PDB file of C-alpha atoms in Angstrom:
ATOM      1  CA  MET A  21      10.482  69.283 132.325  1.00 68.00           C
ATOM      2  CA  SER A  22      14.196  68.818 133.146  1.00 83.00           C
ATOM      3  CA  LEU A  23      16.479  66.334 134.620  1.00 89.00           C
ATOM      4  CA  GLY A  24      16.659  66.488 138.614  1.00 93.00           C
ATOM      5  CA  LEU A  25      18.000  64.592 141.784  1.00 95.00           C
ATOM      6  CA  ILE A  26      16.549  62.777 144.583  1.00 95.00           C
ATOM      7  CA  GLY A  27      18.076  63.651 147.968  1.00 95.00           C
ATOM      8  CA  ARG A  28      17.856  63.073 151.677  1.00 96.00           C
ATOM      9  CA  LYS A  29      17.329  66.334 153.955  1.00 97.00           C
ATOM     10  CA  ILE A  30      20.361  66.083 156.518  1.00 96.00           C
ATOM     11  CA  GLY A  31      19.479  69.433 158.222  1.00 95.00           C
ATOM     12  CA  MET A  32      20.035  73.038 158.583  1.00 96.00           C
ATOM     13  CA  MET A  33      23.133  75.232 159.267  1.00 96.00           C
ATOM     14  CA  ARG A  34      24.460  78.497 158.519  1.00 95.00           C
ATOM     15  CA  ILE A  35      27.096  79.640 156.222  1.00 95.00           C
ATOM     16  CA  PHE A  36      29.044  82.929 155.862  1.00 95.00           C
ATOM     17  CA  ALA A  37      29.731  85.054 152.805  1.00 90.00           C
ATOM     18  CA  GLU A  38      32.929  86.942 152.208  1.00 90.00           C
ATOM     19  CA  ASN A  39      31.550  90.411 153.600  1.00 92.00           C
ATOM     20  CA  GLY A  40      30.269  88.396 156.864  1.00 92.00           C
ATOM     21  CA  ASP A  41      26.524  87.997 155.969  1.00 94.00           C
ATOM     22  CA  ALA A  42      25.037  85.031 157.542  1.00 96.00           C
ATOM     23  CA  PHE A  43      22.532  82.733 155.433  1.00 96.00           C
ATOM     24  CA  PRO A  44      20.497  79.809 156.829  1.00 97.00           C
ATOM     25  CA  VAL A  45      20.747  76.730 154.382  1.00 97.00           C
ATOM     26  CA  THR A  46      19.394  73.305 154.211  1.00 97.00           C
ATOM     27  CA  VAL A  47      22.045  70.742 153.371  1.00 97.00           C
ATOM     28  CA  ILE A  48      20.740  67.814 151.005  1.00 97.00           C
ATOM     29  CA  ASP A  49      22.489  64.758 150.289  1.00 96.00           C
ATOM     30  CA  VAL A  50      22.237  63.897 146.615  1.00 94.00           C
ATOM     31  CA  ALA A  51      24.674  60.804 146.235  1.00 91.00           C
ATOM     32  CA  SER A  52      23.717  57.622 144.720  1.00 88.00           C
ATOM     33  CA  ASN A  53      21.159  58.854 142.022  1.00 93.00           C
ATOM     34  CA  ARG A  54      21.338  56.018 139.621  1.00 93.00           C
ATOM     35  CA  ILE A  55      19.377  55.754 136.282  1.00 94.00           C
ATOM     36  CA  THR A  56      17.254  52.561 135.926  1.00 93.00           C
ATOM     37  CA  GLN A  57      15.540  53.219 132.577  1.00 92.00           C
ATOM     38  CA  ILE A  58      15.718  55.463 129.806  1.00 92.00           C
ATOM     39  CA  LYS A  59      12.260  56.273 128.102  1.00 91.00           C
ATOM     40  CA  LYS A  60      12.307  57.349 124.713  1.00 89.00           C
ATOM     41  CA  THR A  61       9.172  58.857 122.543  1.00 88.00           C
ATOM     42  CA  SER A  62       9.418  56.135 119.930  1.00 87.00           C
ATOM     43  CA  SER A  63       9.079  53.440 122.319  1.00 87.00           C
ATOM     44  CA  ASP A  64       7.195  54.824 125.455  1.00 88.00           C
ATOM     45  CA  GLY A  65       5.193  57.728 124.086  1.00 90.00           C
ATOM     46  CA  TYR A  66       7.176  60.176 126.171  1.00 90.00           C
ATOM     47  CA  CYS A  67      10.851  61.010 127.066  1.00 92.00           C
ATOM     48  CA  ALA A  68      11.863  60.788 130.667  1.00 92.00           C
ATOM     49  CA  ALA A  69      14.603  59.441 132.959  1.00 92.00           C
ATOM     50  CA  GLN A  70      13.830  56.964 135.746  1.00 93.00           C
ATOM     51  CA  VAL A  71      16.214  57.438 138.760  1.00 94.00           C
ATOM     52  CA  SER A  72      16.544  55.469 141.921  1.00 94.00           C
ATOM     53  CA  PHE A  73      17.914  56.665 145.202  1.00 94.00           C
ATOM     54  CA  GLY A  74      18.974  55.062 148.381  1.00 90.00           C
ATOM     55  CA  GLN A  75      19.254  51.218 148.802  1.00 90.00           C
ATOM     56  CA  LYS A  76      16.636  48.900 149.798  1.00 90.00           C
ATOM     57  CA  LYS A  77      17.063  45.689 151.939  1.00 91.00           C
ATOM     58  CA  ILE A  78      17.269  42.672 149.857  1.00 89.00           C
ATOM     59  CA  SER A  79      14.600  40.951 151.694  1.00 92.00           C
ATOM     60  CA  ARG A  80      12.235  43.616 150.792  1.00 93.00           C
ATOM     61  CA  VAL A  81      12.780  43.925 147.034  1.00 93.00           C
ATOM     62  CA  ASN A  82      10.134  41.946 145.133  1.00 93.00           C
ATOM     63  CA  LYS A  83      10.931  39.966 141.940  1.00 94.00           C
ATOM     64  CA  PRO A  84       9.638  42.670 139.306  1.00 94.00           C
ATOM     65  CA  THR A  85      11.736  45.160 141.003  1.00 92.00           C
ATOM     66  CA  ALA A  86      14.699  43.010 141.370  1.00 93.00           C
ATOM     67  CA  GLY A  87      14.595  42.055 137.643  1.00 94.00           C
ATOM     68  CA  HIS A  88      14.076  45.673 136.545  1.00 92.00           C
ATOM     69  CA  CYS A  89      17.255  46.813 138.425  1.00 92.00           C
ATOM     70  CA  ALA A  90      19.312  43.835 137.460  1.00 93.00           C
ATOM     71  CA  LYS A  91      18.520  44.678 133.667  1.00 92.00           C
ATOM     72  CA  ALA A  92      19.963  48.416 134.479  1.00 90.00           C
ATOM     73  CA  GLY A  93      22.991  47.001 136.249  1.00 90.00           C
ATOM     74  CA  VAL A  94      22.070  48.754 139.612  1.00 91.00           C
ATOM     75  CA  VAL A  95      20.882  48.132 143.305  1.00 91.00           C
ATOM     76  CA  ALA A  96      17.334  48.453 144.161  1.00 91.00           C
ATOM     77  CA  GLY A  97      16.767  51.996 145.475  1.00 90.00           C
ATOM     78  CA  SER A  98      14.419  52.807 148.514  1.00 91.00           C
ATOM     79  CA  ILE A  99      12.767  55.436 146.398  1.00 93.00           C
ATOM     80  CA  VAL A 100      12.184  55.709 142.593  1.00 93.00           C
ATOM     81  CA  ARG A 101      11.222  58.774 140.585  1.00 93.00           C
ATOM     82  CA  GLU A 102      10.741  59.948 136.838  1.00 93.00           C
ATOM     83  CA  PHE A 103      11.859  63.056 135.459  1.00 93.00           C
ATOM     84  CA  ARG A 104      10.370  64.047 132.160  1.00 92.00           C
ATOM     85  CA  VAL A 105      12.363  66.276 129.674  1.00 90.00           C
ATOM     86  CA  LYS A 106      11.452  68.127 126.609  1.00 87.00           C
ATOM     87  CA  ASN A 107      12.961  65.902 123.882  1.00 85.00           C
ATOM     88  CA  ASP A 108      15.098  62.752 123.375  1.00 83.00           C
ATOM     89  CA  SER A 109      18.245  64.554 122.566  1.00 85.00           C
ATOM     90  CA  ILE A 110      18.561  65.504 126.403  1.00 83.00           C
ATOM     91  CA  LEU A 111      18.749  61.859 127.170  1.00 84.00           C
ATOM     92  CA  ASP A 112      21.314  61.083 124.470  1.00 85.00           C
ATOM     93  CA  PRO A 113      24.476  61.386 126.818  1.00 86.00           C
ATOM     94  CA  LEU A 114      22.578  59.277 129.509  1.00 87.00           C
ATOM     95  CA  GLN A 115      22.410  55.499 129.651  1.00 88.00           C
ATOM     96  CA  SER A 116      20.809  52.890 132.196  1.00 89.00           C
ATOM     97  CA  GLY A 117      22.950  52.214 135.293  1.00 89.00           C
ATOM     98  CA  MET A 118      25.046  55.282 135.066  1.00 91.00           C
ATOM     99  CA  GLU A 119      25.048  57.652 138.290  1.00 91.00           C
ATOM    100  CA  ILE A 120      24.067  61.273 138.214  1.00 91.00           C
ATOM    101  CA  LYS A 121      25.916  63.727 140.498  1.00 91.00           C
ATOM    102  CA  SER A 122      25.416  67.108 141.885  1.00 91.00           C
ATOM    103  CA  ASP A 123      27.174  68.762 138.920  1.00 88.00           C
ATOM    104  CA  ILE A 124      23.938  68.788 136.931  1.00 91.00           C
ATOM    105  CA  PHE A 125      23.309  71.997 138.964  1.00 93.00           C
ATOM    106  CA  LYS A 126      25.384  75.193 139.479  1.00 94.00           C
ATOM    107  CA  VAL A 127      25.947  77.671 142.215  1.00 94.00           C
ATOM    108  CA  GLY A 128      23.286  80.468 141.916  1.00 92.00           C
ATOM    109  CA  GLN A 129      20.906  78.334 140.018  1.00 94.00           C
ATOM    110  CA  LYS A 130      17.197  78.609 141.320  1.00 95.00           C
ATOM    111  CA  VAL A 131      15.513  75.254 142.036  1.00 96.00           C
ATOM    112  CA  ASP A 132      12.118  73.887 143.117  1.00 96.00           C
ATOM    113  CA  ILE A 133      12.009  71.172 146.060  1.00 97.00           C
ATOM    114  CA  SER A 134       9.354  68.796 146.763  1.00 96.00           C
ATOM    115  CA  GLY A 135       8.780  67.005 149.977  1.00 96.00           C
ATOM    116  CA  VAL A 136       6.249  65.566 152.495  1.00 96.00           C
ATOM    117  CA  THR A 137       5.882  68.060 155.414  1.00 96.00           C
ATOM    118  CA  ILE A 138       6.137  67.102 159.034  1.00 96.00           C
ATOM    119  CA  GLY A 139       3.092  65.469 160.344  1.00 95.00           C
ATOM    120  CA  LYS A 140       1.538  67.488 163.278  1.00 94.00           C
ATOM    121  CA  GLY A 141      -1.571  65.108 163.906  1.00 96.00           C
ATOM    122  CA  PHE A 142      -5.051  66.242 164.629  1.00 97.00           C
ATOM    123  CA  SER A 143      -5.075  69.933 165.278  1.00 95.00           C
ATOM    124  CA  GLY A 144      -7.713  72.241 166.121  1.00 94.00           C
ATOM    125  CA  ALA A 145      -8.986  75.283 163.983  1.00 94.00           C
ATOM    126  CA  ILE A 146      -7.126  77.798 165.635  1.00 94.00           C
ATOM    127  CA  LYS A 147      -3.542  76.324 164.983  1.00 94.00           C
ATOM    128  CA  LEU A 148      -4.534  74.548 161.654  1.00 95.00           C
ATOM    129  CA  HIS A 149      -5.932  77.557 160.056  1.00 95.00           C
ATOM    130  CA  ASN A 150      -4.258  80.407 161.712  1.00 94.00           C
ATOM    131  CA  PHE A 151      -7.583  81.686 163.221  1.00 92.00           C
ATOM    132  CA  SER A 152      -7.755  84.454 166.029  1.00 91.00           C
ATOM    133  CA  SER A 153      -8.440  82.982 169.330  1.00 90.00           C
ATOM    134  CA  ASN A 154     -11.330  84.176 171.528  1.00 87.00           C
ATOM    135  CA  ARG A 155     -11.172  86.634 174.492  1.00 85.00           C
ATOM    136  CA  ALA A 156      -8.911  85.323 177.325  1.00 87.00           C
ATOM    137  CA  SER A 157     -11.089  86.913 180.074  1.00 82.00           C
ATOM    138  CA  HIS A 158     -14.135  88.905 180.639  1.00 82.00           C
ATOM    139  CA  GLY A 159     -16.864  86.281 180.655  1.00 85.00           C
ATOM    140  CA  ASN A 160     -15.153  83.638 178.342  1.00 87.00           C
ATOM    141  CA  SER A 161     -15.617  80.282 179.854  1.00 87.00           C
ATOM    142  CA  LYS A 162     -13.974  77.185 178.085  1.00 87.00           C
ATOM    143  CA  ALA A 163     -14.115  78.835 174.819  1.00 88.00           C
ATOM    144  CA  HIS A 164     -10.580  80.475 174.371  1.00 90.00           C
ATOM    145  CA  LYS A 165      -9.783  78.266 171.266  1.00 91.00           C
ATOM    146  CA  LYS A 166     -13.275  77.486 169.957  1.00 90.00           C
ATOM    147  CA  PRO A 167     -14.073  77.785 166.077  1.00 89.00           C
ATOM    148  CA  GLY A 168     -17.174  79.730 166.758  1.00 85.00           C
ATOM    149  CA  SER A 169     -20.238  79.373 164.937  1.00 86.00           C
ATOM    150  CA  ILE A 170     -20.237  76.929 161.972  1.00 86.00           C
ATOM    151  CA  GLY A 171     -23.807  76.627 161.161  1.00 81.00           C
ATOM    152  CA  MET A 172     -26.123  78.402 158.571  1.00 84.00           C
ATOM    153  CA  ALA A 173     -29.597  79.750 158.716  1.00 87.00           C
ATOM    154  CA  GLN A 174     -32.558  77.577 157.737  1.00 88.00           C
ATOM    155  CA  ASP A 175     -31.723  78.115 154.265  1.00 88.00           C
ATOM    156  CA  PRO A 176     -29.358  76.499 153.238  1.00 88.00           C
ATOM    157  CA  GLY A 177     -29.516  74.692 156.729  1.00 88.00           C
ATOM    158  CA  ARG A 178     -26.445  72.914 156.404  1.00 90.00           C
ATOM    159  CA  ILE A 179     -22.592  73.164 156.316  1.00 89.00           C
ATOM    160  CA  PHE A 180     -20.836  73.928 153.031  1.00 90.00           C
ATOM    161  CA  PRO A 181     -18.117  71.192 152.159  1.00 91.00           C
ATOM    162  CA  GLY A 182     -14.521  72.739 152.660  1.00 90.00           C
ATOM    163  CA  LYS A 183     -15.334  74.315 155.811  1.00 92.00           C
ATOM    164  CA  ARG A 184     -12.394  75.166 157.685  1.00 94.00           C
ATOM    165  CA  MET A 185     -12.283  73.149 160.810  1.00 94.00           C
ATOM    166  CA  ALA A 186     -10.263  70.934 163.093  1.00 95.00           C
ATOM    167  CA  ALA A 187      -8.604  68.369 160.751  1.00 95.00           C
ATOM    168  CA  HIS A 188      -5.443  66.479 160.352  1.00 96.00           C
ATOM    169  CA  MET A 189      -2.357  68.667 159.866  1.00 96.00           C
ATOM    170  CA  GLY A 190       0.703  68.374 157.893  1.00 95.00           C
ATOM    171  CA  ASN A 191       2.052  65.092 156.231  1.00 96.00           C
ATOM    172  CA  VAL A 192       1.136  66.433 152.886  1.00 96.00           C
ATOM    173  CA  ARG A 193       3.451  66.886 149.715  1.00 96.00           C
ATOM    174  CA  ARG A 194       4.476  70.512 149.283  1.00 96.00           C
ATOM    175  CA  THR A 195       6.937  72.284 146.738  1.00 97.00           C
ATOM    176  CA  ILE A 196       8.844  75.332 147.671  1.00 96.00           C
ATOM    177  CA  GLN A 197       9.763  77.260 144.695  1.00 96.00           C
ATOM    178  CA  ASN A 198      12.643  79.467 143.544  1.00 95.00           C
ATOM    179  CA  LEU A 199      15.164  78.467 146.093  1.00 96.00           C
ATOM    180  CA  GLU A 200      18.849  79.507 145.529  1.00 96.00           C
ATOM    181  CA  ILE A 201      21.642  76.833 145.684  1.00 96.00           C
ATOM    182  CA  LEU A 202      24.546  78.699 147.481  1.00 95.00           C
ATOM    183  CA  ARG A 203      27.181  75.899 147.631  1.00 95.00           C
ATOM    184  CA  ILE A 204      27.854  72.643 145.832  1.00 95.00           C
ATOM    185  CA  ASP A 205      30.324  69.929 147.607  1.00 94.00           C
ATOM    186  CA  SER A 206      31.209  67.843 144.699  1.00 91.00           C
ATOM    187  CA  GLU A 207      33.242  65.595 146.572  1.00 92.00           C
ATOM    188  CA  ARG A 208      30.307  64.439 149.009  1.00 92.00           C
ATOM    189  CA  ASN A 209      27.539  65.200 146.624  1.00 92.00           C
ATOM    190  CA  LEU A 210      25.834  67.966 148.930  1.00 95.00           C
ATOM    191  CA  LEU A 211      23.753  70.839 147.890  1.00 96.00           C
ATOM    192  CA  LEU A 212      23.552  73.786 150.231  1.00 96.00           C
ATOM    193  CA  VAL A 213      20.259  75.438 149.496  1.00 97.00           C
ATOM    194  CA  LYS A 214      19.252  78.981 151.050  1.00 97.00           C
ATOM    195  CA  GLY A 215      16.330  78.608 153.257  1.00 95.00           C
ATOM    196  CA  ALA A 216      13.840  75.763 154.433  1.00 95.00           C
ATOM    197  CA  ILE A 217      12.468  73.090 152.515  1.00 96.00           C
ATOM    198  CA  PRO A 218       9.504  70.593 153.466  1.00 95.00           C
ATOM    199  CA  GLY A 219      10.089  67.629 155.600  1.00 93.00           C
ATOM    200  CA  SER A 220      12.096  66.311 158.700  1.00 93.00           C
ATOM    201  CA  LYS A 221      15.520  65.308 158.873  1.00 94.00           C
ATOM    202  CA  ASP A 222      16.390  62.092 156.760  1.00 93.00           C
ATOM    203  CA  GLY A 223      13.382  62.793 154.713  1.00 94.00           C
ATOM    204  CA  TYR A 224      13.282  62.383 150.805  1.00 95.00           C
ATOM    205  CA  VAL A 225      13.183  65.297 148.647  1.00 96.00           C
ATOM    206  CA  VAL A 226      13.132  65.944 145.145  1.00 96.00           C
ATOM    207  CA  VAL A 227      15.298  68.812 143.350  1.00 96.00           C
ATOM    208  CA  ARG A 228      14.374  70.055 139.988  1.00 94.00           C
ATOM    209  CA  SER A 229      15.192  73.227 138.112  1.00 93.00           C
ATOM    210  CA  SER A 230      12.961  75.991 138.735  1.00 92.00           C
ATOM    211  CA  VAL A 231      10.146  76.533 136.370  1.00 91.00           C
ATOM    212  CA  LYS A 232       9.409  80.246 137.558  1.00 88.00           C
ATOM    213  CA  GLU A 233      13.268  81.370 137.117  1.00 77.00           C
ATOM    214  CA  LYS A 234      13.614  84.606 135.314  1.00 71.00           C
ATOM    215  CA  LYS A 235      15.884  84.177 132.322  1.00 61.00           C
TER     216      LYS A 235
END
């Protein structure tokens, strides 16, 4: 329930502290976050800020989206998200068309980052569910990475839904909580977050204030 930013994952690197400690960080580009609509409780039933990120080709913008962005005075973005807030007073300083920058966060703040994980395709049960493989020798014939028995006895005589078997791996939405912002590049609107975040390079992510941060 707080204002956040949409970003693009650039990649990972490491930075050094003054005492020489090295920290792995993910670089996130949060430039060009534009407010396309302000929603208030009186008019919309809830309070939120609709934010657009990136830029979409004009030929791929439909008429409703073009009219919506023209009303706000912004260029149509490639991705749009809403950030709900607790009350309308938080939205008072904001207005449609203005740009939100990285200064809404501060160094040392904990954030939650959501993104779509890297797709791995169809994977076996050993890789997908981290099962232990079968013996590599002593009579094992072509069953090194088999999942083993999946059946039941005559009662119930069926396989229960949700059985962990081979299936599609990755390409799902995931959120990593309580990641620390180590540095902020205000000139280039970059966030350097400690640790890894979901998604591949150039993938879209959503950065919000942590909901489980200890006060």
